[in-house]
Amino acid sequence: MRWRKSFVGLDTLVAERGDALLATAVLLTGSRPAAEDLLQAGLERLMRHWNRVRGDKEGYLRRTMYHLAVDQWRSRKRRPEVLTSVEPPGRPDGTDELHLRQVLIQALATLPPRQRAVLVLRYWEQFSEAEAAEMLGCSIGTVKSTASRGLSRLREVMATWAVDDAPAWNGAGR
């Protein structure tokens, strides 16, 4: 409750003008993360001087943000940023796995129905050889030989496709 009494109007200012202030900060800094930092630093200064600021609190905040931005520019001029050529490693977004799944579905479609059924049951559905044999109504040996021929044919089909069509997937994602 003490906070509400000491900073009367701050929550209204941020609620009503926060988007406009953030947009200004983005223009001053060039990026949203830097703009959020700049706006927060400006709000901290406004709160420190809240009781001394008379009149337009938003104007004070905007002037503070402008001055902080200029200070950052001056600081960078004295101590220029050093850009490195090392890029941070990218985070997987799942597109490679999705592309691999689509390629596998297309490759499976080229196989005869029995080979396709065995491969789907064994490797997609994770059935054991005995479970797949029971599901298909055949012997375990038939499942083994059909899976072997199906995988061999799948490798042949995949090898004939263009390298550009295949995803850059190394299997580490599974």
PDB file of C-alpha atoms in Angstrom:
ATOM      1  CA  MET A   1       0.000   0.000   0.000  1.00  0.00           C
ATOM      2  CA  ARG A   2       2.900   2.338   0.720  1.00  0.00           C
ATOM      3  CA  TRP A   3       4.085   1.979  -2.865  1.00  0.00           C
ATOM      4  CA  ARG A   4       0.715   3.097  -4.225  1.00  0.00           C
ATOM      5  CA  LYS A   5       0.778   6.253  -2.107  1.00  0.00           C
ATOM      6  CA  SER A   6       4.339   7.215  -2.951  1.00  0.00           C
ATOM      7  CA  PHE A   7       4.097   6.675  -6.750  1.00  0.00           C
ATOM      8  CA  VAL A   8       0.568   7.862  -7.460  1.00  0.00           C
ATOM      9  CA  GLY A   9       0.000   7.929 -11.208  1.00  0.00           C
ATOM     10  CA  LEU A  10       2.952   5.750 -12.226  1.00  0.00           C
ATOM     11  CA  ASP A  11       0.835   2.697 -12.987  1.00  0.00           C
ATOM     12  CA  THR A  12      -1.536   4.836 -15.062  1.00  0.00           C
ATOM     13  CA  LEU A  13       1.366   6.405 -16.957  1.00  0.00           C
ATOM     14  CA  VAL A  14       2.854   3.013 -17.800  1.00  0.00           C
ATOM     15  CA  ALA A  15      -0.520   1.476 -18.670  1.00  0.00           C
ATOM     16  CA  GLU A  16      -1.620   4.333 -20.929  1.00  0.00           C
ATOM     17  CA  ARG A  17       1.675   5.482 -22.440  1.00  0.00           C
ATOM     18  CA  GLY A  18       3.905   2.415 -22.080  1.00  0.00           C
ATOM     19  CA  ASP A  19       3.567   1.293 -25.703  1.00  0.00           C
ATOM     20  CA  ALA A  20       4.361   4.767 -27.031  1.00  0.00           C
ATOM     21  CA  LEU A  21       7.323   5.082 -24.669  1.00  0.00           C
ATOM     22  CA  LEU A  22       8.631   1.673 -25.730  1.00  0.00           C
ATOM     23  CA  ALA A  23       8.234   2.616 -29.402  1.00  0.00           C
ATOM     24  CA  THR A  24      10.287   5.757 -28.793  1.00  0.00           C
ATOM     25  CA  ALA A  25      12.915   3.718 -26.985  1.00  0.00           C
ATOM     26  CA  VAL A  26      13.094   1.284 -29.919  1.00  0.00           C
ATOM     27  CA  LEU A  27      13.718   4.203 -32.254  1.00  0.00           C
ATOM     28  CA  LEU A  28      16.437   5.508 -29.951  1.00  0.00           C
ATOM     29  CA  THR A  29      18.232   2.179 -29.501  1.00  0.00           C
ATOM     30  CA  GLY A  30      17.496   0.230 -32.657  1.00  0.00           C
ATOM     31  CA  SER A  31      16.292  -2.980 -30.998  1.00  0.00           C
ATOM     32  CA  ARG A  32      13.513  -4.057 -28.700  1.00  0.00           C
ATOM     33  CA  PRO A  33      15.714  -5.641 -26.005  1.00  0.00           C
ATOM     34  CA  ALA A  34      17.865  -2.517 -25.779  1.00  0.00           C
ATOM     35  CA  ALA A  35      14.708  -0.381 -25.797  1.00  0.00           C
ATOM     36  CA  GLU A  36      13.245  -2.318 -22.889  1.00  0.00           C
ATOM     37  CA  ASP A  37      16.474  -1.755 -20.951  1.00  0.00           C
ATOM     38  CA  LEU A  38      16.448   1.949 -21.788  1.00  0.00           C
ATOM     39  CA  LEU A  39      12.812   2.360 -20.753  1.00  0.00           C
ATOM     40  CA  GLN A  40      13.424   0.502 -17.523  1.00  0.00           C
ATOM     41  CA  ALA A  41      16.452   2.650 -16.720  1.00  0.00           C
ATOM     42  CA  GLY A  42      14.357   5.758 -17.421  1.00  0.00           C
ATOM     43  CA  LEU A  43      11.566   4.501 -15.173  1.00  0.00           C
ATOM     44  CA  GLU A  44      14.062   3.814 -12.396  1.00  0.00           C
ATOM     45  CA  ARG A  45      15.350   7.378 -12.585  1.00  0.00           C
ATOM     46  CA  LEU A  46      11.805   8.746 -12.662  1.00  0.00           C
ATOM     47  CA  MET A  47      10.930   6.734  -9.554  1.00  0.00           C
ATOM     48  CA  ARG A  48      14.057   7.939  -7.734  1.00  0.00           C
ATOM     49  CA  HIS A  49      13.058  11.539  -8.382  1.00  0.00           C
ATOM     50  CA  TRP A  50       9.275  11.044  -8.311  1.00  0.00           C
ATOM     51  CA  ASN A  51       8.564  13.483  -5.496  1.00  0.00           C
ATOM     52  CA  ARG A  52      10.796  16.186  -6.984  1.00  0.00           C
ATOM     53  CA  VAL A  53       9.348  16.017 -10.511  1.00  0.00           C
ATOM     54  CA  ARG A  54       6.661  18.661 -10.877  1.00  0.00           C
ATOM     55  CA  GLY A  55       4.215  18.631 -13.739  1.00  0.00           C
ATOM     56  CA  ASP A  56       4.695  16.382 -16.755  1.00  0.00           C
ATOM     57  CA  LYS A  57       6.082  13.029 -15.547  1.00  0.00           C
ATOM     58  CA  GLU A  58       6.019  11.585 -19.081  1.00  0.00           C
ATOM     59  CA  GLY A  59       8.044  14.501 -20.393  1.00  0.00           C
ATOM     60  CA  TYR A  60      10.612  13.961 -17.640  1.00  0.00           C
ATOM     61  CA  LEU A  61      10.754  10.256 -18.523  1.00  0.00           C
ATOM     62  CA  ARG A  62      11.192  10.981 -22.231  1.00  0.00           C
ATOM     63  CA  ARG A  63      13.976  13.511 -21.577  1.00  0.00           C
ATOM     64  CA  THR A  64      15.664  10.993 -19.279  1.00  0.00           C
ATOM     65  CA  MET A  65      15.468   8.299 -21.981  1.00  0.00           C
ATOM     66  CA  TYR A  66      16.931  10.692 -24.582  1.00  0.00           C
ATOM     67  CA  HIS A  67      19.797  11.604 -22.260  1.00  0.00           C
ATOM     68  CA  LEU A  68      20.477   7.963 -21.395  1.00  0.00           C
ATOM     69  CA  ALA A  69      20.500   7.053 -25.091  1.00  0.00           C
ATOM     70  CA  VAL A  70      22.936   9.875 -25.876  1.00  0.00           C
ATOM     71  CA  ASP A  71      25.130   8.782 -22.973  1.00  0.00           C
ATOM     72  CA  GLN A  72      25.196   5.261 -24.408  1.00  0.00           C
ATOM     73  CA  TRP A  73      26.176   6.600 -27.829  1.00  0.00           C
ATOM     74  CA  ARG A  74      28.946   8.698 -26.318  1.00  0.00           C
ATOM     75  CA  SER A  75      30.145   5.752 -24.287  1.00  0.00           C
ATOM     76  CA  ARG A  76      30.291   3.583 -27.418  1.00  0.00           C
ATOM     77  CA  LYS A  77      32.191   6.329 -29.221  1.00  0.00           C
ATOM     78  CA  ARG A  78      34.841   6.359 -26.508  1.00  0.00           C
ATOM     79  CA  ARG A  79      34.834   2.577 -26.167  1.00  0.00           C
ATOM     80  CA  PRO A  80      33.676   1.212 -29.520  1.00  0.00           C
ATOM     81  CA  GLU A  81      31.911  -2.124 -29.559  1.00  0.00           C
ATOM     82  CA  VAL A  82      34.069  -4.962 -30.785  1.00  0.00           C
ATOM     83  CA  LEU A  83      32.127  -7.263 -33.051  1.00  0.00           C
ATOM     84  CA  THR A  84      33.301 -10.838 -33.271  1.00  0.00           C
ATOM     85  CA  SER A  85      33.008 -13.129 -36.242  1.00  0.00           C
ATOM     86  CA  VAL A  86      31.783 -15.974 -34.057  1.00  0.00           C
ATOM     87  CA  GLU A  87      28.055 -16.461 -34.254  1.00  0.00           C
ATOM     88  CA  PRO A  88      26.252 -18.151 -31.400  1.00  0.00           C
ATOM     89  CA  PRO A  89      25.092 -21.640 -32.243  1.00  0.00           C
ATOM     90  CA  GLY A  90      21.592 -21.771 -33.603  1.00  0.00           C
ATOM     91  CA  ARG A  91      18.832 -23.431 -31.681  1.00  0.00           C
ATOM     92  CA  PRO A  92      16.922 -26.177 -33.467  1.00  0.00           C
ATOM     93  CA  ASP A  93      13.416 -25.110 -34.302  1.00  0.00           C
ATOM     94  CA  GLY A  94      12.114 -28.480 -35.455  1.00  0.00           C
ATOM     95  CA  THR A  95      12.001 -27.700 -39.174  1.00  0.00           C
ATOM     96  CA  ASP A  96      14.738 -30.219 -39.963  1.00  0.00           C
ATOM     97  CA  GLU A  97      12.850 -32.957 -38.172  1.00  0.00           C
ATOM     98  CA  LEU A  98       9.620 -31.980 -39.919  1.00  0.00           C
ATOM     99  CA  HIS A  99      11.369 -32.023 -43.280  1.00  0.00           C
ATOM    100  CA  LEU A 100      12.907 -35.426 -42.493  1.00  0.00           C
ATOM    101  CA  ARG A 101       9.481 -36.781 -41.565  1.00  0.00           C
ATOM    102  CA  GLN A 102       8.016 -35.562 -44.867  1.00  0.00           C
ATOM    103  CA  VAL A 103      10.896 -37.079 -46.850  1.00  0.00           C
ATOM    104  CA  LEU A 104      10.478 -40.397 -45.035  1.00  0.00           C
ATOM    105  CA  ILE A 105       6.738 -40.448 -45.715  1.00  0.00           C
ATOM    106  CA  GLN A 106       7.388 -39.817 -49.407  1.00  0.00           C
ATOM    107  CA  ALA A 107      10.060 -42.527 -49.481  1.00  0.00           C
ATOM    108  CA  LEU A 108       7.788 -44.998 -47.682  1.00  0.00           C
ATOM    109  CA  ALA A 109       5.111 -44.371 -50.302  1.00  0.00           C
ATOM    110  CA  THR A 110       7.448 -45.793 -52.958  1.00  0.00           C
ATOM    111  CA  LEU A 111       7.728 -49.161 -51.152  1.00  0.00           C
ATOM    112  CA  PRO A 112       5.406 -52.141 -51.663  1.00  0.00           C
ATOM    113  CA  PRO A 113       2.564 -52.259 -49.115  1.00  0.00           C
ATOM    114  CA  ARG A 114       3.977 -55.195 -47.075  1.00  0.00           C
ATOM    115  CA  GLN A 115       7.431 -53.594 -46.683  1.00  0.00           C
ATOM    116  CA  ARG A 116       5.805 -50.286 -45.824  1.00  0.00           C
ATOM    117  CA  ALA A 117       3.601 -51.947 -43.189  1.00  0.00           C
ATOM    118  CA  VAL A 118       6.549 -53.765 -41.570  1.00  0.00           C
ATOM    119  CA  LEU A 119       8.724 -50.644 -41.477  1.00  0.00           C
ATOM    120  CA  VAL A 120       5.928 -48.504 -40.053  1.00  0.00           C
ATOM    121  CA  LEU A 121       5.133 -51.069 -37.360  1.00  0.00           C
ATOM    122  CA  ARG A 122       8.756 -51.749 -36.439  1.00  0.00           C
ATOM    123  CA  TYR A 123      10.362 -48.319 -36.638  1.00  0.00           C
ATOM    124  CA  TRP A 124       7.584 -45.749 -36.559  1.00  0.00           C
ATOM    125  CA  GLU A 125       5.236 -47.449 -34.097  1.00  0.00           C
ATOM    126  CA  GLN A 126       8.127 -49.117 -32.206  1.00  0.00           C
ATOM    127  CA  PHE A 127       6.542 -52.597 -32.213  1.00  0.00           C
ATOM    128  CA  SER A 128       8.784 -55.579 -31.487  1.00  0.00           C
ATOM    129  CA  GLU A 129       9.294 -58.190 -34.197  1.00  0.00           C
ATOM    130  CA  ALA A 130       6.872 -60.543 -32.426  1.00  0.00           C
ATOM    131  CA  GLU A 131       4.223 -57.812 -32.054  1.00  0.00           C
ATOM    132  CA  ALA A 132       4.565 -56.827 -35.723  1.00  0.00           C
ATOM    133  CA  ALA A 133       4.337 -60.480 -36.790  1.00  0.00           C
ATOM    134  CA  GLU A 134       1.200 -60.957 -34.721  1.00  0.00           C
ATOM    135  CA  MET A 135      -0.320 -57.741 -36.065  1.00  0.00           C
ATOM    136  CA  LEU A 136       0.388 -58.737 -39.694  1.00  0.00           C
ATOM    137  CA  GLY A 137      -0.448 -62.404 -39.231  1.00  0.00           C
ATOM    138  CA  CYS A 138       2.926 -63.727 -40.365  1.00  0.00           C
ATOM    139  CA  SER A 139       6.049 -65.256 -38.828  1.00  0.00           C
ATOM    140  CA  ILE A 140       8.811 -63.367 -37.036  1.00  0.00           C
ATOM    141  CA  GLY A 141      11.234 -64.453 -39.787  1.00  0.00           C
ATOM    142  CA  THR A 142       8.978 -62.861 -42.405  1.00  0.00           C
ATOM    143  CA  VAL A 143       8.978 -59.607 -40.439  1.00  0.00           C
ATOM    144  CA  LYS A 144      12.784 -59.706 -40.174  1.00  0.00           C
ATOM    145  CA  SER A 145      13.381 -60.411 -43.868  1.00  0.00           C
ATOM    146  CA  THR A 146      10.726 -57.939 -45.024  1.00  0.00           C
ATOM    147  CA  ALA A 147      12.172 -55.236 -42.748  1.00  0.00           C
ATOM    148  CA  SER A 148      15.659 -55.928 -44.085  1.00  0.00           C
ATOM    149  CA  ARG A 149      14.510 -55.690 -47.712  1.00  0.00           C
ATOM    150  CA  GLY A 150      12.397 -52.623 -46.942  1.00  0.00           C
ATOM    151  CA  LEU A 151      15.270 -50.770 -45.280  1.00  0.00           C
ATOM    152  CA  SER A 152      17.573 -51.691 -48.156  1.00  0.00           C
ATOM    153  CA  ARG A 153      15.042 -50.395 -50.688  1.00  0.00           C
ATOM    154  CA  LEU A 154      14.477 -47.261 -48.605  1.00  0.00           C
ATOM    155  CA  ARG A 155      18.228 -46.535 -48.656  1.00  0.00           C
ATOM    156  CA  GLU A 156      18.284 -46.981 -52.443  1.00  0.00           C
ATOM    157  CA  VAL A 157      15.344 -44.614 -52.895  1.00  0.00           C
ATOM    158  CA  MET A 158      16.841 -42.009 -50.592  1.00  0.00           C
ATOM    159  CA  ALA A 159      20.250 -42.237 -52.322  1.00  0.00           C
ATOM    160  CA  THR A 160      18.722 -41.439 -55.710  1.00  0.00           C
ATOM    161  CA  TRP A 161      17.030 -38.298 -54.472  1.00  0.00           C
ATOM    162  CA  ALA A 162      18.883 -34.993 -54.744  1.00  0.00           C
ATOM    163  CA  VAL A 163      21.035 -34.082 -51.778  1.00  0.00           C
ATOM    164  CA  ASP A 164      19.341 -30.660 -51.644  1.00  0.00           C
ATOM    165  CA  ASP A 165      15.970 -32.322 -51.074  1.00  0.00           C
ATOM    166  CA  ALA A 166      17.168 -34.113 -47.954  1.00  0.00           C
ATOM    167  CA  PRO A 167      17.298 -32.255 -44.646  1.00  0.00           C
ATOM    168  CA  ALA A 168      20.543 -31.438 -42.888  1.00  0.00           C
ATOM    169  CA  TRP A 169      19.774 -33.909 -40.132  1.00  0.00           C
ATOM    170  CA  ASN A 170      22.417 -35.883 -38.313  1.00  0.00           C
ATOM    171  CA  GLY A 171      20.204 -37.957 -36.057  1.00  0.00           C
ATOM    172  CA  ALA A 172      21.350 -36.145 -32.913  1.00  0.00           C
ATOM    173  CA  GLY A 173      17.872 -34.781 -32.313  1.00  0.00           C
ATOM    174  CA  ARG A 174      16.425 -38.169 -31.324  1.00  0.00           C
TER     175      ARG A 174
END
